[in-house]
Each structure stands twice: as structure tokens, then as C-alpha cells.
Amino acid sequence: MFDTIAAIATPPGEGGIGIIRVSGPEALEVAGRVFRAARAGDWAEKPGYRMYYGHVVDAASGEVIDEVLLSVMRAPHSYTREDVVEINCHGGWMAVSRVLQAVLKAGARLAEPGEFTRRAFVNGRIDLTQAEAVLDIIRSKTRESMDVAVSQLRGVLGAGVEKLREELVAVQAEIEGSIDFPEDVGAPAADELRARLQRIGDDIEKLVATSETGRVYREGLAVVIVGKPNVGKSSLLNALLGEERALVTAVPGTTRDVIEEMARIGGIPVRLADTAGVRETGDIVERMGIELARRKIGEADVVLLVLDAVQGIDAGDREAAALTEGKRRIVVVNKIDLAPEGIPGEAVRELAGDVPVVRASAKDGTGIADVGEAIGNVIGRLPAGGETPVVTNVRHRAALERAAECIRDAVGGVEKGLPLDIVAVDLYGALHALGEITGVTADEEIIDRIFAEFCVGK
Ligand SMILES: Nc1nc2c(ncn2[C@@H]2O[C@H](COP(=O)(O)OP(=O)(O)OP(=O)(O)O)[C@@H](O)[C@H]2O)c(=O)[nH]1
Ligand SMILES: [Mg+2]
């Protein structure tokens, strides 16, 4: 059914080893044409899950290309469920490309991007969510995003979605039974039907709700430090990071560019950005910095609005507050080492509303842990253990939202007493949307789009 494909599976560049992956019905024959084992007897039997030492040669000339280790994974116990051979050669560009050339000359075809993983999906070893998890693991930037991706690769999300789909299939079957054989199968009671659909709909909504947390753990929470000049924004950035990342001086208008760092704060991955102090200024560079700050505020999940305990609240703070209006905010009253009484809570509420307020000193470290905790409290924790499905992928979220909408329509239809064949149409829509997530009902076009994101060799 499939031909035999090959590609370089390791990244370009220099490394200890490079791997050429070969998969398909003729993987062993192709490898046999280019591989000369040091001990011929072993290689002839070729049992799976073994490695063989030897050389790759040019099939035509017999010229030795590289010294290699070859691993054999026999169908169906392999990544693709086909016979797979991986040739471990030296990890230099010339070595891997010459070994690949030899394998292609020996009868394999160069694999398309993602084709190995696609075969694993088509051959039923993994569902679409698991195929996507492979890419998520490779691309993960935080520990948590990798944990979620590994859980997804283990099939936790796919199983959760499949369970919902099966519940819907059962409802659908009952409805269709009563439509096709009205004499033998009574129509399901409206109340009971409504309740069952409602419950499935609620479970889908719960999955959708995990996607906000999922996104943050994947990309990091965007936290932007904002305030008038000289309140200690850059000092706060340094204190939160625990390193002298940004320049700090007594001169207002020190920071002009946006300074951004990834860090773990309050137990969650955070993209922390320090910005230029907000004020009217004739200095063109500073003005550009303030413009950048505005843009950053637009992208922020959370704004740390910094005030100066010594100066109290003035027009500059009101301007900064106006700029961050509508954003989720945490007020940091800084420099409490100089003014321990801080700023009255009433004045802060008047400025920024009912938001968390932390009194801190970026200079001596007082309250910095509390700022971290306030940031951590913004977003829910990931369920521990990786056994609870979490949605991180926008494609999954969109499909779940479509399914939830269809279920809402179906519930509405039952309530209005619409004929069951009309309700069945909505259920079909929900089933299709859920099936797209795991791939049970995904169109070829969707599948193409998913695997097009992979690179060759995955
Ligand atoms: N005593 C005291 N001084 C502080 C504290 N935080 C910052 N400062 C001082 O305040 C001055 C300004 O600090 P920065 O961190 O540069 O302030 P900024 O808000 O980034 O200023 P711009 O970049 O100009 O907008 C420096 O002299 C700091 O040493 C604090 O908690 N206590
Ligand atoms: Mg600064």
C-alpha cells in the first residue's frame, strides 16, 4: 500500500550522531543494499529492537561511506507500524547527506514533511491529537508545556474527546432508531434527552475552559511592567528575575526600549517585559519607547502598575492607569523601604479599582515574593499528574466550541419540541466536530494542513 521512505531525522549541523530514518515494506531490503555488517550472521536474521555495527557503502561501487550503527524495528512494533530502520552515522552534514543519498539510490523515496508521523496516524498507532503532540514536544519552551504535550501524546486528551463522542453516538443511535423504527423503538423522553445532552455539553465546555490555562503554560503569561518614570520598574524587573538585566539609574527616562525575559515566577512561566516610563517628552527616542510600551500593554495578559510610595499618586500615575484601563492589573507600591506607610488603599482603589495591591521594595527585596504570588494567582494551576485532559491547541479549541454550539442548538430543539430528525442534524454536527479533533472524521485537507507544519524526518 505504501512505498518506502527515507529522511534525515536529526537537525542540520554538527553533532555526535546523525540519524537517517527509513520506513516502509522494503526498509530492510533497502538497508541491506547499503549496509555491510561487521558480523554477517547477526544481520541476516534481523530481529527487531537490535542494533548492528558496520558500514554504509555505495550500493553500486561498494565504496565505504561511513561507519554506522543500524537499528531495526519490525512492523508493527515501530513508530510508523511499518518496518523501520534507523541508520546512526556521524553527525556532520556531509555524512548524513551521503548516507541519505545512498539509501535513496538503493530504492527509497525522500519522505515528505511529517510523513513518518502521518503514517503512524494512518496506520492507527496514534490519533491526530497525538500526532500534534509530537510537534508540541519538539517545540516546547517550558517544562509545563512539555508535560502537557507528553500527556497528550499518551492519549489523555484524545481519550477524553473520544469518550464524549461515544456518549453522543449512543444518543444519536437512540434517536435514529426511533426515527427509522417508530413502531418498535419509542422516542426517548424529552426531559431525559435534554439532560443527557446538557451533561455532554457541560463536559465539552469544561474542556474549552482548560484552554486558557493551557495557552499560558505553553506560551508563558505576558506580564508588562508599566508606570511613570523613575518609580522603579526596571529595578522590579531585576528583582523578579534575580539578576541585573535592565539598567537602573536615578535619572527619569532611563529605559527606552522594551526589555523582555522569560522566567518562572509564582510557579508559572512568564514573559516579563519592562517598558519606558510613561510621560510627555520632547525626546524622540523616549517617545518611541513609550509608543512601544503602549503596544506591549495591548498584548499583555497582566499589567504590573508600579507606584512610588515616596511620591504618592500624581498626574503621571493617572496617565499610566488610563493607559492600562481594561487590562488585568496588579498594583505594586514600590520603595516602601523609604516610606513604610506606603500609599493609602483608598487612593489606590480610586486610581485602579479593586485590584490586588502589593507593597514592595525592589531595592531590599521586601514583598517581591508577594508580587510573584499575585502573578501566579492570575491563572489556574495545571492539573497535576497529566491524567486530566488540557487543551492547548487552537484547532482543538475551535472544534470543541463548534461542538458545544451544536449541542446547545440540539438542547434548544428538544426544549422547543422540534422533530427528532432536526435535533439529529445538530448532533451530527457535534459528532463531526469532535471527530475532527482525533481524526475520526477529519477531512484530508485538515490532515494535510497539520502535517505540513512538520519538517522532513518527523
Ligand atoms: N530606596 C529605593 N529606591 C529604589 C527602589 N526601586 C528603585 N529605586 C531607585 O529608583 C531609581 C529609579 O529606578 P529604576 O528602576 O531605573 O526606575 P524606572 O521606573 O525603571 O525608571 P525609568 O526607566 O526611567 O522609567 C533608581 O535610583 C533606583 O535605585 C526601591 O524599592 N527603594
Ligand atoms: Mg526603567
Short mmCIF file of C-alpha atoms and ligand atoms in Angstrom, two decimals:
data_model
loop_
_atom_site.label_atom_id
_atom_site.label_comp_id
_atom_site.label_asym_id
_atom_site.label_seq_id
_atom_site.Cartn_x
_atom_site.Cartn_y
_atom_site.Cartn_z
CA MET A 1 0.00 0.00 0.00
CA PHE A 2 2.85 2.39 0.87
CA ASP A 3 6.27 2.82 -0.65
CA THR A 4 9.46 3.01 1.37
CA ILE A 5 10.52 6.46 2.52
CA ALA A 6 13.71 7.88 3.99
CA ALA A 7 14.87 11.16 5.51
CA ILE A 8 17.41 12.69 7.85
CA ALA A 9 15.79 12.71 11.30
CA THR A 10 18.33 14.82 13.19
CA PRO A 11 18.76 18.61 12.91
CA PRO A 12 21.28 20.05 10.44
CA GLY A 13 24.66 20.97 11.87
CA GLU A 14 27.46 19.16 13.65
CA GLY A 15 26.76 16.55 16.31
CA GLY A 16 27.94 13.26 17.71
CA ILE A 17 25.50 11.26 15.63
CA GLY A 18 23.07 11.87 12.81
CA ILE A 19 20.16 9.57 12.05
CA ILE A 20 18.68 8.56 8.72
CA ARG A 21 15.24 7.02 9.18
CA VAL A 22 13.85 4.52 6.68
CA SER A 23 10.26 3.22 6.85
CA GLY A 24 8.13 1.03 4.63
CA PRO A 25 7.65 -2.50 3.35
CA GLU A 26 11.14 -2.56 1.82
CA ALA A 27 13.01 -0.79 4.62
CA LEU A 28 15.05 -3.90 5.45
CA GLU A 29 15.86 -4.64 1.80
CA VAL A 30 16.89 -1.04 1.13
CA ALA A 31 19.10 -1.02 4.22
CA GLY A 32 20.53 -4.39 3.22
CA ARG A 33 21.72 -2.93 -0.09
CA VAL A 34 23.85 -0.26 1.59
CA PHE A 35 24.79 -1.81 4.95
CA ARG A 36 27.74 -4.13 5.45
CA ALA A 37 27.53 -5.63 8.95
CA ALA A 38 30.74 -6.39 10.78
CA ARG A 39 29.24 -9.73 11.82
CA ALA A 40 27.22 -11.00 8.89
CA GLY A 41 25.37 -13.75 10.79
CA ASP A 42 23.51 -11.40 13.14
CA TRP A 43 22.31 -9.06 10.44
CA ALA A 44 20.87 -11.89 8.32
CA GLU A 45 18.28 -12.73 11.00
CA LYS A 46 17.36 -9.10 11.57
CA PRO A 47 15.14 -9.48 14.66
CA GLY A 48 13.54 -6.22 15.84
CA TYR A 49 14.86 -3.95 18.58
CA ARG A 50 18.51 -4.76 17.88
CA MET A 51 21.41 -2.65 16.75
CA TYR A 52 24.04 -3.76 14.32
CA TYR A 53 27.51 -2.39 13.85
CA GLY A 54 29.01 -1.98 10.39
CA HIS A 55 29.48 0.36 7.44
CA VAL A 56 27.29 2.06 4.89
CA VAL A 57 28.60 1.60 1.38
CA ASP A 58 27.63 2.89 -2.03
CA ALA A 59 25.43 0.08 -3.42
CA ALA A 60 26.91 0.40 -6.92
CA SER A 61 30.62 0.96 -6.32
CA GLY A 62 30.98 -0.70 -2.91
CA GLU A 63 32.89 2.37 -1.67
CA VAL A 64 32.68 2.78 2.13
CA ILE A 65 30.77 5.96 3.08
CA ASP A 66 30.67 5.92 6.90
CA GLU A 67 30.91 3.75 9.98
CA VAL A 68 27.44 3.29 11.45
CA LEU A 69 25.13 1.60 13.92
CA LEU A 70 21.90 0.37 12.44
CA SER A 71 18.75 -0.24 14.46
CA VAL A 72 15.88 -2.38 13.24
CA MET A 73 12.28 -2.07 14.40
CA ARG A 74 9.99 -4.57 12.80
CA ALA A 75 6.34 -3.92 11.94
CA PRO A 76 4.06 -3.39 13.77
CA HIS A 77 6.33 -2.50 16.69
CA SER A 78 7.72 0.72 15.28
CA TYR A 79 7.00 4.44 15.10
CA THR A 80 5.07 4.07 11.84
CA ARG A 81 3.88 0.47 12.39
CA GLU A 82 5.91 -0.39 9.29
CA ASP A 83 9.37 -1.92 9.17
CA VAL A 84 11.72 0.85 10.27
CA VAL A 85 15.48 1.03 10.03
CA GLU A 86 17.44 3.87 11.58
CA ILE A 87 21.00 4.37 10.47
CA ASN A 88 23.12 6.15 13.09
CA CYS A 89 26.06 7.67 11.27
CA HIS A 90 28.38 10.52 12.25
CA GLY A 91 26.56 13.79 12.84
CA GLY A 92 28.03 16.01 10.17
CA TRP A 93 26.25 17.43 7.17
CA MET A 94 28.39 15.52 4.65
CA ALA A 95 27.99 12.20 6.49
CA VAL A 96 24.21 12.35 6.85
CA SER A 97 23.59 13.60 3.33
CA ARG A 98 25.83 10.96 1.74
CA VAL A 99 24.21 8.15 3.73
CA LEU A 100 20.77 9.51 2.74
CA GLN A 101 21.84 9.64 -0.92
CA ALA A 102 23.00 6.02 -0.72
CA VAL A 103 19.66 4.95 0.79
CA LEU A 104 17.70 6.84 -1.89
CA LYS A 105 19.82 5.27 -4.63
CA ALA A 106 19.08 1.87 -3.07
CA GLY A 107 15.36 2.29 -3.66
CA ALA A 108 13.80 4.55 -1.01
CA ARG A 109 11.94 7.78 -1.77
CA LEU A 110 12.64 11.03 0.08
CA ALA A 111 9.93 11.49 2.73
CA GLU A 112 7.56 14.46 2.73
CA PRO A 113 7.40 16.72 5.82
CA GLY A 114 5.75 14.82 8.68
CA GLU A 115 5.30 11.69 6.60
CA PHE A 116 6.61 9.28 9.25
CA THR A 117 4.17 10.63 11.84
CA ARG A 118 1.42 10.72 9.24
CA ARG A 119 1.95 7.01 8.61
CA ALA A 120 1.73 6.38 12.36
CA PHE A 121 -1.67 8.14 12.23
CA VAL A 122 -2.91 6.46 9.05
CA ASN A 123 -1.80 3.06 10.32
CA GLY A 124 -3.82 3.64 13.50
CA ARG A 125 -1.00 3.77 16.04
CA ILE A 126 -1.82 7.32 17.15
CA ASP A 127 -4.73 9.72 16.69
CA LEU A 128 -4.43 13.29 15.39
CA THR A 129 -4.05 14.82 18.87
CA GLN A 130 -1.09 12.52 19.46
CA ALA A 131 0.47 13.41 16.12
CA GLU A 132 0.14 17.09 17.02
CA ALA A 133 1.66 16.35 20.44
CA VAL A 134 4.83 15.13 18.73
CA LEU A 135 5.29 18.60 17.25
CA ASP A 136 4.37 20.25 20.57
CA ILE A 137 7.00 18.24 22.42
CA ILE A 138 9.65 19.15 19.88
CA ARG A 139 8.72 22.82 20.08
CA SER A 140 8.01 23.15 23.80
CA LYS A 141 9.70 26.06 25.52
CA THR A 142 8.58 25.49 29.08
CA ARG A 143 8.59 22.47 31.32
CA GLU A 144 4.83 22.65 31.72
CA SER A 145 4.09 22.88 28.01
CA MET A 146 6.20 19.79 27.50
CA ASP A 147 4.37 17.96 30.32
CA VAL A 148 1.02 18.77 28.72
CA ALA A 149 2.28 17.66 25.30
CA VAL A 150 3.59 14.38 26.72
CA SER A 151 0.23 13.77 28.38
CA GLN A 152 -1.42 14.48 25.03
CA LEU A 153 0.96 12.06 23.30
CA ARG A 154 -0.03 9.42 25.83
CA GLY A 155 -3.57 9.89 24.54
CA VAL A 156 -5.15 11.61 27.56
CA LEU A 157 -6.84 14.35 25.53
CA GLY A 158 -7.76 12.01 22.67
CA ALA A 159 -9.38 9.57 25.10
CA GLY A 160 -11.32 12.37 26.81
CA VAL A 161 -12.69 13.62 23.49
CA GLU A 162 -13.42 10.10 22.27
CA LYS A 163 -15.42 9.33 25.42
CA LEU A 164 -17.63 12.38 24.79
CA ARG A 165 -18.03 11.38 21.17
CA GLU A 166 -19.11 7.87 22.12
CA GLU A 167 -21.70 9.22 24.54
CA LEU A 168 -23.09 11.33 21.72
CA VAL A 169 -23.04 8.39 19.32
CA ALA A 170 -25.20 6.46 21.82
CA VAL A 171 -27.74 9.30 21.96
CA GLN A 172 -27.69 9.63 18.20
CA ALA A 173 -28.28 5.87 17.79
CA GLU A 174 -31.36 6.01 20.02
CA ILE A 175 -32.80 8.95 18.14
CA GLU A 176 -32.17 7.36 14.78
CA GLY A 177 -33.65 4.10 15.98
CA SER A 178 -36.86 5.84 16.94
CA ILE A 179 -36.94 7.67 13.57
CA ASP A 180 -36.30 4.53 11.49
CA PHE A 181 -38.46 2.11 13.50
CA PRO A 182 -41.11 4.24 15.21
CA GLU A 183 -43.27 1.18 15.98
CA ASP A 184 -40.51 -0.81 17.69
CA VAL A 185 -38.39 1.88 19.32
CA GLY A 186 -40.14 4.60 21.30
CA ALA A 187 -38.80 8.15 21.07
CA PRO A 188 -36.53 9.00 24.03
CA ALA A 189 -38.27 11.04 26.74
CA ALA A 190 -37.64 14.74 26.08
CA ASP A 191 -36.59 15.50 29.67
CA GLU A 192 -34.10 12.71 29.80
CA LEU A 193 -32.73 13.52 26.36
CA ARG A 194 -32.31 17.16 27.27
CA ALA A 195 -30.48 16.27 30.49
CA ARG A 196 -28.10 13.88 28.74
CA LEU A 197 -27.25 16.39 26.03
CA GLN A 198 -26.81 19.12 28.61
CA ARG A 199 -24.34 16.98 30.53
CA ILE A 200 -22.28 16.25 27.43
CA GLY A 201 -22.39 19.95 26.52
CA ASP A 202 -21.15 20.89 30.00
CA ASP A 203 -18.24 18.45 29.72
CA ILE A 204 -17.27 19.97 26.38
CA GLU A 205 -17.40 23.48 27.89
CA LYS A 206 -15.13 22.30 30.72
CA LEU A 207 -12.57 21.15 28.17
CA VAL A 208 -12.78 24.51 26.38
CA ALA A 209 -12.19 26.23 29.72
CA THR A 210 -8.84 24.44 30.15
CA SER A 211 -7.53 26.10 27.01
CA GLU A 212 -6.78 29.47 28.66
CA THR A 213 -4.54 27.81 31.24
CA GLY A 214 -3.17 25.57 28.51
CA ARG A 215 -2.20 28.56 26.37
CA VAL A 216 -0.43 30.33 29.24
CA TYR A 217 1.57 27.25 30.19
CA ARG A 218 2.52 26.83 26.57
CA GLU A 219 3.48 30.41 25.68
CA GLY A 220 4.04 31.96 29.09
CA LEU A 221 1.88 34.62 30.76
CA ALA A 222 2.59 38.03 29.21
CA VAL A 223 3.30 40.36 32.14
CA VAL A 224 4.15 44.00 31.38
CA ILE A 225 5.60 46.43 33.92
CA VAL A 226 4.13 49.93 33.47
CA GLY A 227 4.38 53.24 35.33
CA LYS A 228 5.58 56.81 35.20
CA PRO A 229 9.37 57.38 35.03
CA ASN A 230 11.63 56.53 37.96
CA VAL A 231 9.13 54.57 40.09
CA GLY A 232 11.43 51.51 39.96
CA LYS A 233 10.08 49.44 37.04
CA SER A 234 13.48 48.24 35.88
CA SER A 235 14.50 47.59 39.49
CA LEU A 236 11.36 45.47 39.88
CA LEU A 237 12.18 43.51 36.70
CA ASN A 238 15.67 42.81 38.03
CA ALA A 239 14.33 41.81 41.45
CA LEU A 240 11.78 39.41 39.93
CA LEU A 241 14.39 37.87 37.63
CA GLY A 242 17.04 37.76 40.34
CA GLU A 243 19.63 39.32 38.01
CA GLU A 244 20.73 42.76 36.85
CA ARG A 245 19.06 42.58 33.46
CA ALA A 246 17.94 46.19 32.94
CA LEU A 247 19.79 49.43 33.54
CA VAL A 248 18.75 51.28 36.70
CA THR A 249 19.63 54.95 37.32
CA ALA A 250 18.24 57.85 39.32
CA VAL A 251 17.58 59.66 36.04
CA PRO A 252 13.91 59.55 34.96
CA GLY A 253 13.61 58.22 31.41
CA THR A 254 16.38 55.61 31.71
CA THR A 255 14.55 52.80 29.94
CA ARG A 256 13.70 53.47 26.32
CA ASP A 257 13.35 50.06 24.76
CA VAL A 258 11.16 47.16 25.83
CA ILE A 259 13.23 44.63 27.78
CA GLU A 260 11.74 41.16 27.75
CA GLU A 261 12.75 37.97 29.55
CA MET A 262 11.24 34.56 30.05
CA ALA A 263 11.20 33.45 33.68
CA ARG A 264 9.43 31.21 36.12
CA ILE A 265 7.57 33.46 38.56
CA GLY A 266 4.99 32.38 41.12
CA GLY A 267 5.24 28.84 39.78
CA ILE A 268 4.25 29.68 36.21
CA PRO A 269 6.16 30.53 33.03
CA VAL A 270 6.09 34.28 32.48
CA ARG A 271 7.21 36.56 29.67
CA LEU A 272 8.16 39.60 31.72
CA ALA A 273 8.55 42.95 29.95
CA ASP A 274 9.92 46.23 31.33
CA THR A 275 8.87 49.38 29.48
CA ALA A 276 9.78 53.04 29.21
CA GLY A 277 8.24 55.29 31.87
CA VAL A 278 5.10 56.95 30.58
CA ARG A 279 5.28 60.77 30.27
CA GLU A 280 5.06 63.66 27.82
CA THR A 281 8.52 64.22 26.43
CA GLY A 282 10.31 66.01 23.61
CA ASP A 283 12.96 63.31 23.36
CA ILE A 284 12.26 61.36 20.19
CA VAL A 285 13.89 58.10 21.36
CA GLU A 286 11.97 58.18 24.63
CA ARG A 287 8.74 58.92 22.75
CA MET A 288 9.32 55.86 20.57
CA GLY A 289 9.90 53.81 23.72
CA ILE A 290 6.58 54.98 25.15
CA GLU A 291 4.86 54.07 21.90
CA LEU A 292 6.38 50.57 22.17
CA ALA A 293 5.12 50.39 25.76
CA ARG A 294 1.58 51.12 24.58
CA ARG A 295 1.80 48.29 22.10
CA LYS A 296 3.13 45.92 24.78
CA ILE A 297 0.26 46.85 27.06
CA GLY A 298 -2.11 45.83 24.28
CA GLU A 299 -0.59 42.31 24.20
CA ALA A 300 -0.37 41.91 27.98
CA ASP A 301 -2.25 39.26 29.97
CA VAL A 302 -1.37 41.14 33.14
CA VAL A 303 -0.03 44.64 33.84
CA LEU A 304 2.10 45.42 36.90
CA LEU A 305 1.24 49.07 37.56
CA VAL A 306 4.12 50.42 39.63
CA LEU A 307 3.69 53.39 42.01
CA ASP A 308 6.30 55.24 44.06
CA ALA A 309 5.50 55.16 47.78
CA VAL A 310 7.59 58.29 48.38
CA GLN A 311 5.94 60.46 45.74
CA GLY A 312 2.39 59.20 46.19
CA ILE A 313 -0.11 59.31 43.35
CA ASP A 314 0.09 62.17 40.84
CA ALA A 315 -0.92 63.01 37.26
CA GLY A 316 1.77 60.67 35.84
CA ASP A 317 0.28 57.69 37.66
CA ARG A 318 -3.19 58.61 36.46
CA GLU A 319 -1.88 58.66 32.90
CA ALA A 320 -0.31 55.20 33.35
CA ALA A 321 -3.55 53.94 34.91
CA ALA A 322 -5.57 55.28 31.98
CA LEU A 323 -3.24 53.55 29.52
CA THR A 324 -3.76 50.19 31.22
CA GLU A 325 -7.52 50.55 31.74
CA GLY A 326 -9.39 47.35 30.96
CA LYS A 327 -6.33 45.16 31.48
CA ARG A 328 -5.95 42.74 34.34
CA ARG A 329 -3.80 44.72 36.78
CA ILE A 330 -1.71 44.26 39.88
CA VAL A 331 -0.60 47.45 41.63
CA VAL A 332 2.90 47.42 43.10
CA VAL A 333 3.56 50.18 45.65
CA ASN A 334 7.36 50.32 45.42
CA LYS A 335 10.09 51.91 47.57
CA ILE A 336 8.41 51.07 50.88
CA ASP A 337 11.88 50.95 52.42
CA LEU A 338 11.82 54.75 52.15
CA ALA A 339 8.13 55.22 53.02
CA PRO A 340 6.91 52.25 55.08
CA GLU A 341 3.39 53.64 55.37
CA GLY A 342 3.05 53.27 51.57
CA ILE A 343 0.04 54.76 49.80
CA PRO A 344 -3.47 54.55 51.35
CA GLY A 345 -5.55 51.69 49.93
CA GLU A 346 -8.37 54.15 49.27
CA ALA A 347 -6.17 56.21 46.93
CA VAL A 348 -5.01 53.08 45.07
CA ARG A 349 -8.60 51.91 44.59
CA GLU A 350 -9.57 55.32 43.28
CA LEU A 351 -6.74 55.07 40.76
CA ALA A 352 -7.07 51.46 39.58
CA GLY A 353 -10.23 49.99 41.08
CA ASP A 354 -10.44 46.86 43.19
CA VAL A 355 -7.22 45.11 42.18
CA PRO A 356 -4.56 43.18 44.10
CA VAL A 357 -2.08 45.59 45.75
CA VAL A 358 1.40 44.55 46.83
CA ARG A 359 3.75 46.74 48.89
CA ALA A 360 7.32 46.11 47.90
CA SER A 361 10.86 47.32 47.77
CA ALA A 362 12.77 46.40 44.65
CA LYS A 363 15.86 47.65 46.47
CA ASP A 364 15.86 45.40 49.55
CA GLY A 365 13.61 42.62 48.22
CA THR A 366 10.66 43.15 50.56
CA GLY A 367 7.39 41.94 49.01
CA ILE A 368 8.98 40.66 45.79
CA ALA A 369 7.81 37.10 46.54
CA ASP A 370 4.31 38.53 47.08
CA VAL A 371 4.42 40.13 43.64
CA GLY A 372 5.33 36.70 42.24
CA GLU A 373 2.48 35.08 44.11
CA ALA A 374 -0.01 37.69 42.87
CA ILE A 375 1.13 36.91 39.30
CA GLY A 376 0.80 33.17 39.93
CA ASN A 377 -2.75 33.64 41.23
CA VAL A 378 -3.91 35.18 37.96
CA ILE A 379 -4.11 31.85 36.21
CA GLY A 380 -5.35 28.44 37.36
CA ARG A 381 -2.83 25.69 38.07
CA LEU A 382 -2.39 22.86 35.64
CA PRO A 383 -3.92 19.67 36.97
CA ALA A 384 -1.05 17.58 38.35
CA GLY A 385 -0.15 14.13 37.11
CA GLY A 386 -1.01 14.65 33.45
CA GLU A 387 -4.13 12.45 33.67
CA THR A 388 -6.62 15.28 33.13
CA PRO A 389 -7.12 16.48 29.55
CA VAL A 390 -5.88 20.01 28.86
CA VAL A 391 -6.49 21.80 25.58
CA THR A 392 -3.53 23.81 24.27
CA ASN A 393 -4.17 23.71 20.56
CA VAL A 394 -6.32 26.37 18.84
CA ARG A 395 -7.60 23.81 16.34
CA HIS A 396 -8.91 21.64 19.17
CA ARG A 397 -10.43 24.61 20.93
CA ALA A 398 -12.25 25.77 17.78
CA ALA A 399 -13.64 22.27 17.14
CA LEU A 400 -14.79 21.94 20.76
CA GLU A 401 -16.53 25.32 20.56
CA ARG A 402 -18.30 24.24 17.38
CA ALA A 403 -19.38 21.00 19.05
CA ALA A 404 -20.65 22.88 22.12
CA GLU A 405 -22.67 25.21 19.91
CA CYS A 406 -24.27 22.29 18.05
CA ILE A 407 -25.19 20.70 21.39
CA ARG A 408 -26.72 23.97 22.59
CA ASP A 409 -28.81 24.06 19.40
CA ALA A 410 -29.85 20.44 19.94
CA VAL A 411 -30.86 21.15 23.55
CA GLY A 412 -32.84 24.16 22.33
CA GLY A 413 -34.52 21.98 19.71
CA VAL A 414 -35.56 19.39 22.31
CA GLU A 415 -36.92 22.15 24.55
CA LYS A 416 -38.97 23.58 21.70
CA GLY A 417 -40.28 20.11 20.90
CA LEU A 418 -38.81 20.10 17.37
CA PRO A 419 -38.99 16.81 15.44
CA LEU A 420 -36.13 14.49 16.37
CA ASP A 421 -34.72 14.33 12.86
CA ILE A 422 -33.95 18.04 13.14
CA VAL A 423 -32.26 17.53 16.52
CA ALA A 424 -30.28 14.70 14.92
CA VAL A 425 -28.77 17.14 12.40
CA ASP A 426 -27.28 19.21 15.24
CA LEU A 427 -25.97 16.07 16.90
CA TYR A 428 -24.36 15.07 13.65
CA GLY A 429 -22.61 18.47 13.55
CA ALA A 430 -21.31 17.98 17.10
CA LEU A 431 -20.11 14.46 16.31
CA HIS A 432 -18.29 15.65 13.25
CA ALA A 433 -16.56 18.47 15.16
CA LEU A 434 -15.42 16.11 17.94
CA GLY A 435 -14.24 13.56 15.39
CA GLU A 436 -12.09 16.20 13.70
CA ILE A 437 -10.05 16.54 16.87
CA THR A 438 -8.91 12.93 17.00
CA GLY A 439 -9.09 12.41 13.25
CA VAL A 440 -12.04 10.02 13.12
CA THR A 441 -13.90 12.42 10.83
CA ALA A 442 -11.16 14.84 9.74
CA ASP A 443 -11.04 15.80 6.07
CA GLU A 444 -7.91 15.14 4.08
CA GLU A 445 -7.43 18.91 3.89
CA ILE A 446 -7.23 19.28 7.66
CA ILE A 447 -4.81 16.38 7.89
CA ASP A 448 -2.63 17.87 5.14
CA ARG A 449 -2.53 21.18 6.98
CA ILE A 450 -1.46 19.55 10.24
CA PHE A 451 1.39 17.56 8.74
CA ALA A 452 2.56 20.44 6.56
CA GLU A 453 3.79 22.09 9.77
CA PHE A 454 6.20 19.26 10.46
CA CYS A 455 9.63 19.23 8.92
CA VAL A 456 11.13 16.42 6.90
CA GLY A 457 12.24 13.48 9.03
CA LYS A 458 9.49 13.64 11.69
N1 LIG B 1 15.05 53.17 48.00
C1 LIG B 1 14.60 52.57 46.90
N2 LIG B 1 15.00 53.00 45.70
C2 LIG B 1 14.53 52.37 44.61
C3 LIG B 1 13.64 51.27 44.70
N3 LIG B 1 13.34 50.85 43.43
C4 LIG B 1 14.05 51.65 42.60
N4 LIG B 1 14.75 52.58 43.30
C5 LIG B 1 15.61 53.65 42.76
O1 LIG B 1 14.81 54.47 41.94
C6 LIG B 1 15.55 54.93 40.82
C7 LIG B 1 14.84 54.57 39.51
O2 LIG B 1 14.82 53.15 39.40
P1 LIG B 1 14.52 52.44 38.00
O3 LIG B 1 14.36 51.00 38.29
O4 LIG B 1 15.53 52.84 36.99
O5 LIG B 1 13.13 53.11 37.66
P2 LIG B 1 12.28 53.00 36.31
O6 LIG B 1 10.86 53.07 36.69
O7 LIG B 1 12.70 51.84 35.50
O8 LIG B 1 12.67 54.36 35.59
P3 LIG B 1 12.58 54.72 34.02
O9 LIG B 1 13.19 53.62 33.24
O10 LIG B 1 13.33 55.99 33.92
O11 LIG B 1 11.14 54.92 33.72
C8 LIG B 1 16.92 54.32 40.95
O12 LIG B 1 17.79 55.24 41.56
C9 LIG B 1 16.69 53.13 41.86
O13 LIG B 1 17.84 52.77 42.58
C10 LIG B 1 13.23 50.85 45.99
O14 LIG B 1 12.43 49.92 46.19
N5 LIG B 1 13.73 51.55 47.07
MG MG B 2 13.49 51.69 33.68
#
